[in-house]
Coordinates of C-alpha atoms in Angstrom, one line a residue:
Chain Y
X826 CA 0.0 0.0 0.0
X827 CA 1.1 3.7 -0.4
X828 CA 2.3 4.7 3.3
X829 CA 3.3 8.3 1.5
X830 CA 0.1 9.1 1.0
X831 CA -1.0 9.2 5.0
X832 CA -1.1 6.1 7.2
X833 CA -2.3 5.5 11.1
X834 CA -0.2 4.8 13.7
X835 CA -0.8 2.9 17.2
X836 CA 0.8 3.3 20.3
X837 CA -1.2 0.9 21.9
X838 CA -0.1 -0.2 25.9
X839 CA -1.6 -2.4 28.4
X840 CA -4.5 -0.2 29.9
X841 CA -4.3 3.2 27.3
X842 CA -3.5 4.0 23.5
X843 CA -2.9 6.7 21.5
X844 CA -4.3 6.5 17.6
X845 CA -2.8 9.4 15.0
X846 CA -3.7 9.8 11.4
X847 CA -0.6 11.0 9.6
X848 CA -0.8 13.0 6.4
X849 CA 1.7 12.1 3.3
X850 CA 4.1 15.3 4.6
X851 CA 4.7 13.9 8.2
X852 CA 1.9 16.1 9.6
X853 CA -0.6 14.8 11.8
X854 CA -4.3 15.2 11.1
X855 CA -6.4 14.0 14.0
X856 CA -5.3 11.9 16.8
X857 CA -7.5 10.4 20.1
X858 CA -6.2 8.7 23.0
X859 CA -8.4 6.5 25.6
X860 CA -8.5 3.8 27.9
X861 CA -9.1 1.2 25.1
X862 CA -5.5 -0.5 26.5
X863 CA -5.2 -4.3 25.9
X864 CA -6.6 -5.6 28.8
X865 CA -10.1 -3.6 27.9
X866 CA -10.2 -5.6 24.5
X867 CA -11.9 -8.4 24.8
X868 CA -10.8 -11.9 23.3
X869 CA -11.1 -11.7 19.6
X870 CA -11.8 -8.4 19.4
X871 CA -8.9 -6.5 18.1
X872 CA -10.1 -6.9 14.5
X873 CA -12.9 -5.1 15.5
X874 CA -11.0 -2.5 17.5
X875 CA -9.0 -1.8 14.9
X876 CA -11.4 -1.7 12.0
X877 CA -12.8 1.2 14.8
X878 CA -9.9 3.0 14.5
X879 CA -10.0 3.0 10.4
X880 CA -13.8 4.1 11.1
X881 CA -12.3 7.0 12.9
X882 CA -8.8 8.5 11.5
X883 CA -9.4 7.1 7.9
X884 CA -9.3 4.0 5.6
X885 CA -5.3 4.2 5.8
X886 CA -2.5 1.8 6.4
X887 CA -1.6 1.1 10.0
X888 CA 1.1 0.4 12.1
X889 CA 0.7 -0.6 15.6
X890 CA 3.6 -0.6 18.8
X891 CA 3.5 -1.6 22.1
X892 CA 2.3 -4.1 24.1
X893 CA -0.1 -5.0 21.5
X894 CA 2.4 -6.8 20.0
X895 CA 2.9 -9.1 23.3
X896 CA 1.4 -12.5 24.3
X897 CA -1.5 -10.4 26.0
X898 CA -2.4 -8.7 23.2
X899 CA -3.3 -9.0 19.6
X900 CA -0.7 -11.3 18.4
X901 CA 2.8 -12.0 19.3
X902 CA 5.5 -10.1 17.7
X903 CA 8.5 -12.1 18.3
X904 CA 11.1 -9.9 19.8
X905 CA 14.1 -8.3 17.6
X906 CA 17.6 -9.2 19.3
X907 CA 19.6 -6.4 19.8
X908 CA 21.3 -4.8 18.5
X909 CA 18.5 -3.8 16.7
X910 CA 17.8 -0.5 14.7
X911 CA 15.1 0.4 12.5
X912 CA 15.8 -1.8 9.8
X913 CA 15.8 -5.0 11.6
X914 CA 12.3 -3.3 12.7
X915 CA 11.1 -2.7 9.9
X916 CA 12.3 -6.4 8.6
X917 CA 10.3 -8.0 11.2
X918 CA 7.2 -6.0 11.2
X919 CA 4.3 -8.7 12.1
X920 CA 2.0 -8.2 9.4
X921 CA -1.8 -8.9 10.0
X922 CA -2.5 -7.8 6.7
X923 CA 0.7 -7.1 4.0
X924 CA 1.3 -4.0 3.7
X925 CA -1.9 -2.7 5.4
X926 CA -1.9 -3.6 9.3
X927 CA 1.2 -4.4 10.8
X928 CA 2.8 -4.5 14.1
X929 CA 6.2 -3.5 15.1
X930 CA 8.3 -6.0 17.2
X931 CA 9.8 -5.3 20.6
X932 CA 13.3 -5.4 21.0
X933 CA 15.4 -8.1 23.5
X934 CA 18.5 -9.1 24.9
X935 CA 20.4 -11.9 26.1
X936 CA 23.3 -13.3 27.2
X937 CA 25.7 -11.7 29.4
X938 CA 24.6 -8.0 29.7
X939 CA 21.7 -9.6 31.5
X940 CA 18.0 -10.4 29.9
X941 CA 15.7 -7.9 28.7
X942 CA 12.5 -7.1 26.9
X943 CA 11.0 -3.9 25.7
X944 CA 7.9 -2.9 23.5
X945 CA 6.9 0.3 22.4
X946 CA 10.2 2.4 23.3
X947 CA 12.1 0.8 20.8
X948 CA 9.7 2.8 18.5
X949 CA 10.2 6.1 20.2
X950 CA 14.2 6.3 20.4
X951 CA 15.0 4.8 17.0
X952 CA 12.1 7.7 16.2
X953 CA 14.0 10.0 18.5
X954 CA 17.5 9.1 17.4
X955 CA 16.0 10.0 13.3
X956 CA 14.6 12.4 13.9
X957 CA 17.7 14.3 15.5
X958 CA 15.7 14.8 19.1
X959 CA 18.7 12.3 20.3
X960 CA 22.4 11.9 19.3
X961 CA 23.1 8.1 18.0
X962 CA 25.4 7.5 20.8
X963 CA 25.2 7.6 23.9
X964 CA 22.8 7.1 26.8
X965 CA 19.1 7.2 26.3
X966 CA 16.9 6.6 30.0
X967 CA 13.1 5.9 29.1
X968 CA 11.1 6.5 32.6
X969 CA 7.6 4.6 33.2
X970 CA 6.4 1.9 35.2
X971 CA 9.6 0.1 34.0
X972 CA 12.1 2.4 33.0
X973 CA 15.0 1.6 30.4
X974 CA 18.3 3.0 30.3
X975 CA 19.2 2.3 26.9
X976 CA 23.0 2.2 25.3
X977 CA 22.8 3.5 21.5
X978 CA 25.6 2.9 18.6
X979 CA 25.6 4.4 15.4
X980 CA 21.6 4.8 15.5
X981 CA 21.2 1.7 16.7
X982 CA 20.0 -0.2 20.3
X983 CA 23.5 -1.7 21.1
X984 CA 22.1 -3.3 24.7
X985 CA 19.5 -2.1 27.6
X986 CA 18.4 -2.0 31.1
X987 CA 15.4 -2.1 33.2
X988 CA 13.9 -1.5 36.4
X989 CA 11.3 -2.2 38.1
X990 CA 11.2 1.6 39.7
X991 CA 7.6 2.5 38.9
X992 CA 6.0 -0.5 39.4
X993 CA 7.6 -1.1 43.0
X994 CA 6.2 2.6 43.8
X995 CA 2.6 1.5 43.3
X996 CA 2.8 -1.7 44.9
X997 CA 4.4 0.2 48.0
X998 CA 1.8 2.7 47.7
X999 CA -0.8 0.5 47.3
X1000 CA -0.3 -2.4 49.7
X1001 CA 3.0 -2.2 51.8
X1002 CA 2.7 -0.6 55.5
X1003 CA 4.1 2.1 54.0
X1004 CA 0.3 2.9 52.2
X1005 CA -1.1 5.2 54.5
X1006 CA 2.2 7.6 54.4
X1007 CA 2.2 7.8 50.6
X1008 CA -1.2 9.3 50.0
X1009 CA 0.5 12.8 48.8
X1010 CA 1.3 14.5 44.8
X1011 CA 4.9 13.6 44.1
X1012 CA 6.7 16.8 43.7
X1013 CA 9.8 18.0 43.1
X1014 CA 10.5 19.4 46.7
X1015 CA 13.0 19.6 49.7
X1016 CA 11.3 15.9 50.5
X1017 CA 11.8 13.8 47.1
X1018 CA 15.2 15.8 46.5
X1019 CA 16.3 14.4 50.4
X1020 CA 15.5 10.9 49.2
X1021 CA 16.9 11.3 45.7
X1022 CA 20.4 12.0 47.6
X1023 CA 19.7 8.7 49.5
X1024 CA 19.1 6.6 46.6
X1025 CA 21.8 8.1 44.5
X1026 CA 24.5 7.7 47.1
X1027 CA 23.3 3.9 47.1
X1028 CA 22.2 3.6 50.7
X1029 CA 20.9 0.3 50.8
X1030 CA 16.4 0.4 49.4
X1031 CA 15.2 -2.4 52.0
X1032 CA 16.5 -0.1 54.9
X1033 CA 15.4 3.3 53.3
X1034 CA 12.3 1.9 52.8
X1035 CA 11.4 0.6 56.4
X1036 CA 13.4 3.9 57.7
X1037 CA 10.6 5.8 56.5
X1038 CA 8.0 4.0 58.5
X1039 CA 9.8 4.6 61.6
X1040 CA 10.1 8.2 61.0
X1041 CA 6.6 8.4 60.9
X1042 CA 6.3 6.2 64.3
X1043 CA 8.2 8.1 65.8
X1044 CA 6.8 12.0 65.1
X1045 CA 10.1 12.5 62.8
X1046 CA 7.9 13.7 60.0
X1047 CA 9.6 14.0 56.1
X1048 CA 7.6 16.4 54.9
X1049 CA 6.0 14.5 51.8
X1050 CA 6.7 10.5 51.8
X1051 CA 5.4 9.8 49.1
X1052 CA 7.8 12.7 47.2
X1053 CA 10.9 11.2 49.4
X1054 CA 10.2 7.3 48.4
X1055 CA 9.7 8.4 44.8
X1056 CA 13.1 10.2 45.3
X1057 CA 14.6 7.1 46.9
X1058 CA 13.6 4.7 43.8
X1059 CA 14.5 6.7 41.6
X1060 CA 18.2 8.0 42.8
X1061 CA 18.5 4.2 43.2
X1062 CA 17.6 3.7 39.4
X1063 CA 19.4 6.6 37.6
X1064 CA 22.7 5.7 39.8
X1065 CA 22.2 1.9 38.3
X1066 CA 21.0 3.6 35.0
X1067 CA 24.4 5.8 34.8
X1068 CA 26.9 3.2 35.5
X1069 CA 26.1 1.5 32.0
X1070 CA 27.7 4.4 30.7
X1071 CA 30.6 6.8 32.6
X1072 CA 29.8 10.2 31.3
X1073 CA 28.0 12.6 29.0
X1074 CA 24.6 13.4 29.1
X1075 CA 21.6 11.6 29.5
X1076 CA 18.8 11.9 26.6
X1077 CA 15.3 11.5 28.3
X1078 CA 12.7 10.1 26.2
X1079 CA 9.2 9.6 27.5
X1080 CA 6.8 11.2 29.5
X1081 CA 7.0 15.0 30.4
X1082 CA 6.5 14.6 33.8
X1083 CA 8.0 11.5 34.2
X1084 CA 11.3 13.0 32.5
X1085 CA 10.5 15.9 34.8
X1086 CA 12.1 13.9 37.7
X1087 CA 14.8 11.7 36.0
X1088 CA 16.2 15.0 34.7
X1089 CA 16.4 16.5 38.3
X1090 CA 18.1 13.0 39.4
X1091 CA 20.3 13.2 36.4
X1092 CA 22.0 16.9 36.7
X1093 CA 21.7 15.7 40.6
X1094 CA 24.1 13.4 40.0
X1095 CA 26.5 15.6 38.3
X1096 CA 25.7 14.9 34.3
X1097 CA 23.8 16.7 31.8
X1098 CA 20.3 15.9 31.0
X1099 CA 18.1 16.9 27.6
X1100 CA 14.8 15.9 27.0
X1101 CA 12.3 14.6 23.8
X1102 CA 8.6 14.5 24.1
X1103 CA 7.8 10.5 24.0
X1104 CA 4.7 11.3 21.9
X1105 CA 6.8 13.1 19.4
X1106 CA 9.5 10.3 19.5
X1107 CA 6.7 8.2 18.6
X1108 CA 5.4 9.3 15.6
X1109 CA 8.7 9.9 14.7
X1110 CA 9.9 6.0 15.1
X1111 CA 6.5 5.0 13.1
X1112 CA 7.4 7.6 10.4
X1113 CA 10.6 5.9 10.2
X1114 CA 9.5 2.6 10.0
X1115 CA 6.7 3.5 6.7
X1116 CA 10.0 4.8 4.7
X1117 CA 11.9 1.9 5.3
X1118 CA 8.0 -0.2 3.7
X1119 CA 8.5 1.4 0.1
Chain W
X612 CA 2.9 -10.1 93.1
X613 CA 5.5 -13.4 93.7
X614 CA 7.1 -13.8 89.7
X615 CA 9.4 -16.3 91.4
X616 CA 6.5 -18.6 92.0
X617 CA 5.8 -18.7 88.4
X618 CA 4.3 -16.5 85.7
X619 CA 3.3 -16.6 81.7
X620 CA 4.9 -15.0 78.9
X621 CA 3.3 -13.9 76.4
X622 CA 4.4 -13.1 72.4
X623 CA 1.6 -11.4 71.1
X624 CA 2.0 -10.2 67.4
X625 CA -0.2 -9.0 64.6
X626 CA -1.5 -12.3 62.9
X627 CA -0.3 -14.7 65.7
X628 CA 0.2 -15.4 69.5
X629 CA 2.1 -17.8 71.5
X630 CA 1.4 -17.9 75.0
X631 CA 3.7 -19.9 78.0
X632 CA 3.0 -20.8 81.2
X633 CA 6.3 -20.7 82.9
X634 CA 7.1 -22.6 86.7
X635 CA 9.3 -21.2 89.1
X636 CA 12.5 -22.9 88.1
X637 CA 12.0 -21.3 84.6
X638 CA 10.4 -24.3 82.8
X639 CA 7.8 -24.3 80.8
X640 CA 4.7 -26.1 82.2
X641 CA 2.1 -25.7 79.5
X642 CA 2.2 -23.5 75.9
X643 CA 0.0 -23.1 73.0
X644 CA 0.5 -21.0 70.0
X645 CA -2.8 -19.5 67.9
X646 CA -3.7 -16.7 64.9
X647 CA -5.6 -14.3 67.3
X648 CA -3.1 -11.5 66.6
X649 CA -3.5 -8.3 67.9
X650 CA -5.8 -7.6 64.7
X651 CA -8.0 -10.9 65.5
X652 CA -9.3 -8.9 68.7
X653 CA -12.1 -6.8 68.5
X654 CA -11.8 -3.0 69.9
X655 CA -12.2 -3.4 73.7
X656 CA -11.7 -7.5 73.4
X657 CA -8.4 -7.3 75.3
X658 CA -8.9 -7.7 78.9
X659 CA -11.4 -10.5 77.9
X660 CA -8.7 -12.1 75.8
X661 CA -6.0 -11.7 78.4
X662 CA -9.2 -13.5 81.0
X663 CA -9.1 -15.8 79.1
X664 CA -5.0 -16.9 78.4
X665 CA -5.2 -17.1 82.5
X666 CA -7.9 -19.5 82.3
X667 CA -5.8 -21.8 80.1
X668 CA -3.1 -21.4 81.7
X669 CA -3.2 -20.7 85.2
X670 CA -3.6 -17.7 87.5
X671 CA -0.5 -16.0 87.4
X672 CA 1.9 -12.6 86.6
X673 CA 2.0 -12.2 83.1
X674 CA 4.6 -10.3 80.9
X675 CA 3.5 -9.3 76.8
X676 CA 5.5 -8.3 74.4
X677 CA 5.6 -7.8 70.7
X678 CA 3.0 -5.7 69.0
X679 CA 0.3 -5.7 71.3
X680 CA 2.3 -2.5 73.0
X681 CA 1.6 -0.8 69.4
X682 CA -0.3 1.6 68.6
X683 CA -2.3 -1.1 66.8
X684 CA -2.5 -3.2 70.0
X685 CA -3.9 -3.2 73.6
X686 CA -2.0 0.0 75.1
X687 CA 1.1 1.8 73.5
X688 CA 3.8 1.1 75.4
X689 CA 6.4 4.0 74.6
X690 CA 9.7 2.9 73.2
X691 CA 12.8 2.8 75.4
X692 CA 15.2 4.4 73.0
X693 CA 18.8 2.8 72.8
X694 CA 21.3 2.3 73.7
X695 CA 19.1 0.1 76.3
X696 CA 19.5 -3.3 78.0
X697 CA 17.3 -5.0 79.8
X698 CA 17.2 -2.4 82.9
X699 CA 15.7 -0.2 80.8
X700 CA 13.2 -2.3 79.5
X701 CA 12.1 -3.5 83.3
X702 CA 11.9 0.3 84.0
X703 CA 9.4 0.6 81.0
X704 CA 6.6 -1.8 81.5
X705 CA 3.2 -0.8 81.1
X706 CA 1.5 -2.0 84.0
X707 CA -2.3 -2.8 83.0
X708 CA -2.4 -4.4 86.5
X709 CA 0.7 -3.4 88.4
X710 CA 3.1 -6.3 89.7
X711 CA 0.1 -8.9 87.7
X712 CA -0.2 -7.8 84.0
X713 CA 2.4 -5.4 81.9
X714 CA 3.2 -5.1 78.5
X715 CA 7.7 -4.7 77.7
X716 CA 8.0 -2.4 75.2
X717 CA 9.9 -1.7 72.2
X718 CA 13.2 0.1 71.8
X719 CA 13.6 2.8 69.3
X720 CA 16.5 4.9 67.5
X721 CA 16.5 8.5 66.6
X722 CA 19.2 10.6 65.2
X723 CA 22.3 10.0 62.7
X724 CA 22.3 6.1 62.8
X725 CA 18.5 6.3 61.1
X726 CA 15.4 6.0 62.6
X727 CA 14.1 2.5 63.7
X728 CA 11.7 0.6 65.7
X729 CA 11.4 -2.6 67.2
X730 CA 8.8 -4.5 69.0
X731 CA 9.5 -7.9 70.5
X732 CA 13.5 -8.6 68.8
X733 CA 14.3 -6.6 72.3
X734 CA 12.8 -9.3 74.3
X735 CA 14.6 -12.2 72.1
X736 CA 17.7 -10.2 72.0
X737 CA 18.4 -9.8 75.3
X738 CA 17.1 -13.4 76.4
X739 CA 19.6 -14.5 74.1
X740 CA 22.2 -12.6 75.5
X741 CA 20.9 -13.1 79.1
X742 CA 20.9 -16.9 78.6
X743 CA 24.6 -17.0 76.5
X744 CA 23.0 -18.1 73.5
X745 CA 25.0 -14.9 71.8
X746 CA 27.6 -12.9 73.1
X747 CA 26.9 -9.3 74.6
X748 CA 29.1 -7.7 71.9
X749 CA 28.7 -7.8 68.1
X750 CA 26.3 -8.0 65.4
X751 CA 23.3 -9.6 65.6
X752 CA 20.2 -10.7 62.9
X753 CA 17.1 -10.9 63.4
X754 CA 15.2 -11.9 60.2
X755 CA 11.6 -11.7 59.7
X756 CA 8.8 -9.9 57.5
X757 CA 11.1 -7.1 58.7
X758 CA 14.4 -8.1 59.0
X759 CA 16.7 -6.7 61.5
X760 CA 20.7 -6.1 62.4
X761 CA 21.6 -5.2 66.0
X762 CA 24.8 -3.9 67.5
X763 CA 25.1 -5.2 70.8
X764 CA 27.8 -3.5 73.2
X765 CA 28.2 -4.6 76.9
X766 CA 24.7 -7.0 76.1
X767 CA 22.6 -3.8 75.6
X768 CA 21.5 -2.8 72.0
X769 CA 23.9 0.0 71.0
X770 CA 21.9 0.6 67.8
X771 CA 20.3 -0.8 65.0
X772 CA 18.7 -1.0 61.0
X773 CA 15.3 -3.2 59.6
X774 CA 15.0 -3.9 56.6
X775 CA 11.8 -4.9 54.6
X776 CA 13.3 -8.1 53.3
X777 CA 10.3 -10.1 53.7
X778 CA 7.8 -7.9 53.2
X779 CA 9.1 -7.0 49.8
X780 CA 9.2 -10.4 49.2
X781 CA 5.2 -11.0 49.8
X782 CA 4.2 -7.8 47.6
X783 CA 5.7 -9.2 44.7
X784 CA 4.9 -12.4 45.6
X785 CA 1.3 -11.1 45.8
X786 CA 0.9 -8.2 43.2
X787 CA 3.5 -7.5 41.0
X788 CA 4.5 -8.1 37.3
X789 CA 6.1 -11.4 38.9
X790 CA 3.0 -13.0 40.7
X791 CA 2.9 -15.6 38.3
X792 CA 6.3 -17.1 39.2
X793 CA 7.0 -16.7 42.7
X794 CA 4.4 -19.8 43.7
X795 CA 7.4 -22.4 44.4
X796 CA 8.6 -23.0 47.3
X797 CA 11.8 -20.9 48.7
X798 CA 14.3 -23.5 49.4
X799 CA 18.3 -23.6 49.9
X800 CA 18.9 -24.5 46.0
X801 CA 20.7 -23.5 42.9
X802 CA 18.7 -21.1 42.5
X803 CA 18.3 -19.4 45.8
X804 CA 22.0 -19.4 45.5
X805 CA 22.1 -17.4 42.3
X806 CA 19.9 -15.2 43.8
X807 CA 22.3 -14.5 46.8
X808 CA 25.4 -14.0 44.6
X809 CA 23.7 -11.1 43.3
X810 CA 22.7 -9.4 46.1
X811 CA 25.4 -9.6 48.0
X812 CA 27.1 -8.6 44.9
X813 CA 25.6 -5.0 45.7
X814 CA 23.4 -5.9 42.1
X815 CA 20.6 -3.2 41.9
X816 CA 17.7 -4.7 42.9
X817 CA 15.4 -2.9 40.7
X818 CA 16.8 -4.1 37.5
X819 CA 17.8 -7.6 39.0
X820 CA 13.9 -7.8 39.5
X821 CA 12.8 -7.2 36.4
X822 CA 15.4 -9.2 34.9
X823 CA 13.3 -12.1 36.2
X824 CA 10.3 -11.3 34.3
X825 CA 12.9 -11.1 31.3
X826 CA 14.4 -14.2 31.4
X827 CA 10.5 -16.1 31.6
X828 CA 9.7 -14.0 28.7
X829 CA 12.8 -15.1 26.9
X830 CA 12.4 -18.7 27.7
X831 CA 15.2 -17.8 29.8
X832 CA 14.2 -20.4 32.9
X833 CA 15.8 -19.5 36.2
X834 CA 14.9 -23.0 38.2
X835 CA 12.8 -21.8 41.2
X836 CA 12.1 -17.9 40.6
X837 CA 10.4 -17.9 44.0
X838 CA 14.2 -19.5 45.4
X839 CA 15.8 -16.8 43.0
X840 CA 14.1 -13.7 44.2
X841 CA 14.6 -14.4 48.2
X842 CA 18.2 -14.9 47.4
X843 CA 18.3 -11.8 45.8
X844 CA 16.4 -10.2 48.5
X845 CA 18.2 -11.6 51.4
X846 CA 21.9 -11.0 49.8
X847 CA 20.8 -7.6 49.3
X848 CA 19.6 -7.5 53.1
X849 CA 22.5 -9.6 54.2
X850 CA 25.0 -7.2 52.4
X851 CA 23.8 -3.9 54.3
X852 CA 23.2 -5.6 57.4
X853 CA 27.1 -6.7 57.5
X854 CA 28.3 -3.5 56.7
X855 CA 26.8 -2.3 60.2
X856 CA 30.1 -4.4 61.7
X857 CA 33.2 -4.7 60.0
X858 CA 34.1 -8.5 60.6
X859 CA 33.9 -11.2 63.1
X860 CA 30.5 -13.7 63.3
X861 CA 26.3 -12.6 63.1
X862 CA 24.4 -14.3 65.7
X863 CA 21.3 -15.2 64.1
X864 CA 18.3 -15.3 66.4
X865 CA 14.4 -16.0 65.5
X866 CA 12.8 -18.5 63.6
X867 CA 14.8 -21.8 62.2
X868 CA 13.6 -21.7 58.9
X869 CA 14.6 -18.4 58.3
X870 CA 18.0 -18.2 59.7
X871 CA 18.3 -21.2 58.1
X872 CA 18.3 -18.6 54.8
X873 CA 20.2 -16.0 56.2
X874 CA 22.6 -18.3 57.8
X875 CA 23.2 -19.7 54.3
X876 CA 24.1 -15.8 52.8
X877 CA 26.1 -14.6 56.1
X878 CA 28.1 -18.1 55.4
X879 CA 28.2 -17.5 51.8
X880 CA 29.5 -13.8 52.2
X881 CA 32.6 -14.9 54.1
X882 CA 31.3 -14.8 57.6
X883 CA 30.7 -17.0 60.4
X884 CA 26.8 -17.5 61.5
X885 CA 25.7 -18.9 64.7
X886 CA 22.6 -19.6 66.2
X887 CA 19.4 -19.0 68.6
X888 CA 16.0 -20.3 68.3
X889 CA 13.8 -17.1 68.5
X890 CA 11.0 -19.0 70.8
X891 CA 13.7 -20.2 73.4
X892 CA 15.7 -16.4 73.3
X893 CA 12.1 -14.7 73.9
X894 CA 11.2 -17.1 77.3
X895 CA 14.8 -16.3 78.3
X896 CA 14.1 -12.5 78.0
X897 CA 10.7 -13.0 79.7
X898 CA 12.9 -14.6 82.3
X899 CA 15.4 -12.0 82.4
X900 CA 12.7 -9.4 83.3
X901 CA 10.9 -11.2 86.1
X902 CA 14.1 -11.8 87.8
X903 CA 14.9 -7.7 87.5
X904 CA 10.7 -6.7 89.4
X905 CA 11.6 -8.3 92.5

């Protein structure tokens, strides 16, 4: 099909997705995001979903990215070793349809550098890295739930990291005996900068953690908790995150806010920090991936 | 009232109780052990509760410990801070009933050695050290839900850390990303061993978590990920707990099966481990205490 004359692109996670018609100059022309993620789509329907979608932005080419492309969503993309740049992407696209619906594979790693999986960043740095938002080498850090810290090489994903920072928040926030303390906004203030110092000088998480219950026992207040245990994780994560790589600057990719806070960990820690919008980096990487289709 | 003509002891923490009637040569006539925790008993259900332990077993003094002098318990008994020895704690008790019913409580930590808080380790520690199960000088680990490392000095606890070892270990047990492989049994094997390598390699846990989901994905198979994750857990405890204490041995006191793990990790990182059976340290402390209220 003709992906320069417009196509749809789909970054499509486990519980929200973001949907963008693209005109044949790059442009976009209408985009929507909801709660539609993979887990809302019920077995047998992404067909349906998608033919939704093509209702909405357009009868158009698609690509889709993202956790779509797992074993709990549409159908399995298998995973591109790295390292892995947008041709070997491109190469193993999982088409639904050829040349009409595809979706892009995640990206893995094995062997001694440790195992990994991603899917859906890949998408946004090789769209970062192509769009000149990021230099091709160096180190990339991708915050969320499970952030990525990313080593790039000519362009391409040359080996990765991840950690479980975001998701260990919400389960301590949720169900730990620390839940009742971490009610409060996570903000950058005098509270998550005291335990960003903590977690970057590597003082030992299982102690921080409980440390912060017996502040509260014993009328020591910390100001916000919840700011100074998002601190804590995530000094502990950019100090593991930085070690891949012993200087220069960190390109964030991602979330605004999210990249909000790893930047103030980042330039904490004594490197430089710039940013790229990860909805930009997206449509970017999918741009990417159609001109490497014709 | 006359301790020396017998009393009970009682360990009384949130999900479980075990109660001892003790004779006046120090053995113990008559025990039993339920799950009416502290949060079993409804509001105001105490004195009945405590009615009916003497019932069971005997008209006598009784000493509690543990969480029932928490804030979530029967009365708050005020922590004795530390350095404090078992003086101290005598001093302390909350008399419900003076001379018939008080409850020991904890000792606590303020200033530049981190906040902390113990309930019912105190009673176990200095048992222990009372009844020369452990030296009165040294380190000392008490693991648990929340695991802790004493300094002892002179047999009093000079200060201390907890870390959330086990609790960690049940939230991602229970909720996380990883639920769906942490249902083996934790046992001493290849992979608990694994596990402990990295932690007490100073590996950062948040990546060496994820890493587990990575390797399942991958095909990757780790053996026993439930082993796997409590060795990483406990090396990572074990490694900041033996920092507290430059060299020499870590008497382990609490419950066999789980300084069984942590003897296995203290052993493993170059140290020797010896040990105290938590139930037999706490009716020593009890001891220790009666002997100082007459």
């Amino acid at each position: 099909m003709a992906w320069r004359e417009g196509y749809i692109a789909v970054d499509w996670g486990t519980t929200n997705r973001r949907a963008y018609a693209v005109r044949e100059d790059g442009r976009v022309l209408e985009s929507f995001r909801d709660d539609l993620g993979l887990l809302a789509v019920p077995r047998g329907g992404f067909e349906a979903a998608v033919a939704a979608i093509r209702d909405r932005l357009g009868d158009r080419p698609m690509l889709l990215a993202g956790m779509v492309g797992s074993n709990l969503g549409w159908r399995e993309a298998p995973y591109v070793p790295c390292p892995a740049g947008g041709e070997e992407l491109a190469r193993a696209i999982l088409w639904i349809e050829p040349g009409r619906t595809g979706i892009v594979p995640g990206v893995s790693q094995r062997g001694e550098a440790g195992a990994g999986v991603m899917r859906g960043e890949e998408t946004q740095i090789l769209g970062a890295v192509a769009a000149g938002m990021v230099p091709g080498d160096g180190l990339v850090c991708h915050p969320g739930t499970h952030s990525k810290w990313i080593l790039l090489a000519n362009g391409r994903i040359q080996s990765f990291r991840t950690m479980m920072t975001g998701e260990l928040f919400s389960l301590l926030q949720k169900h730990s005996i620390l839940s009742g303390q971490l009610g409060g906004e996570v903000e950058i203030d005098g509270s998550f900068r005291r335990g960003l110092a903590e977690g970057l000088a590597g003082s030992a998480l299982l102690s921080a953690l409980f440390a912060i219950r017996a502040r509260h026992l014993l009328g020591e207040g910390d100001g916000n908790a919840a700011a100074y245990t998002s601190g804590l994780l995530i000094g502990s994560d950019v100090r593991a995150g930085l070690s891949l790589h012993a200087d220069g600057p960190v390109a964030l990719i991602g979330r605004p806010d999210l990249c909000d806070f790893y930047a103030a960990a980042v330039v904490e820690a004594g490197r430089p920090a710039t940013r790229a919008d990860g909805a930009e980096a997206f449509l970017a990487g999918i741009g990417t991936l159609t001109e490497m289709l014709e």
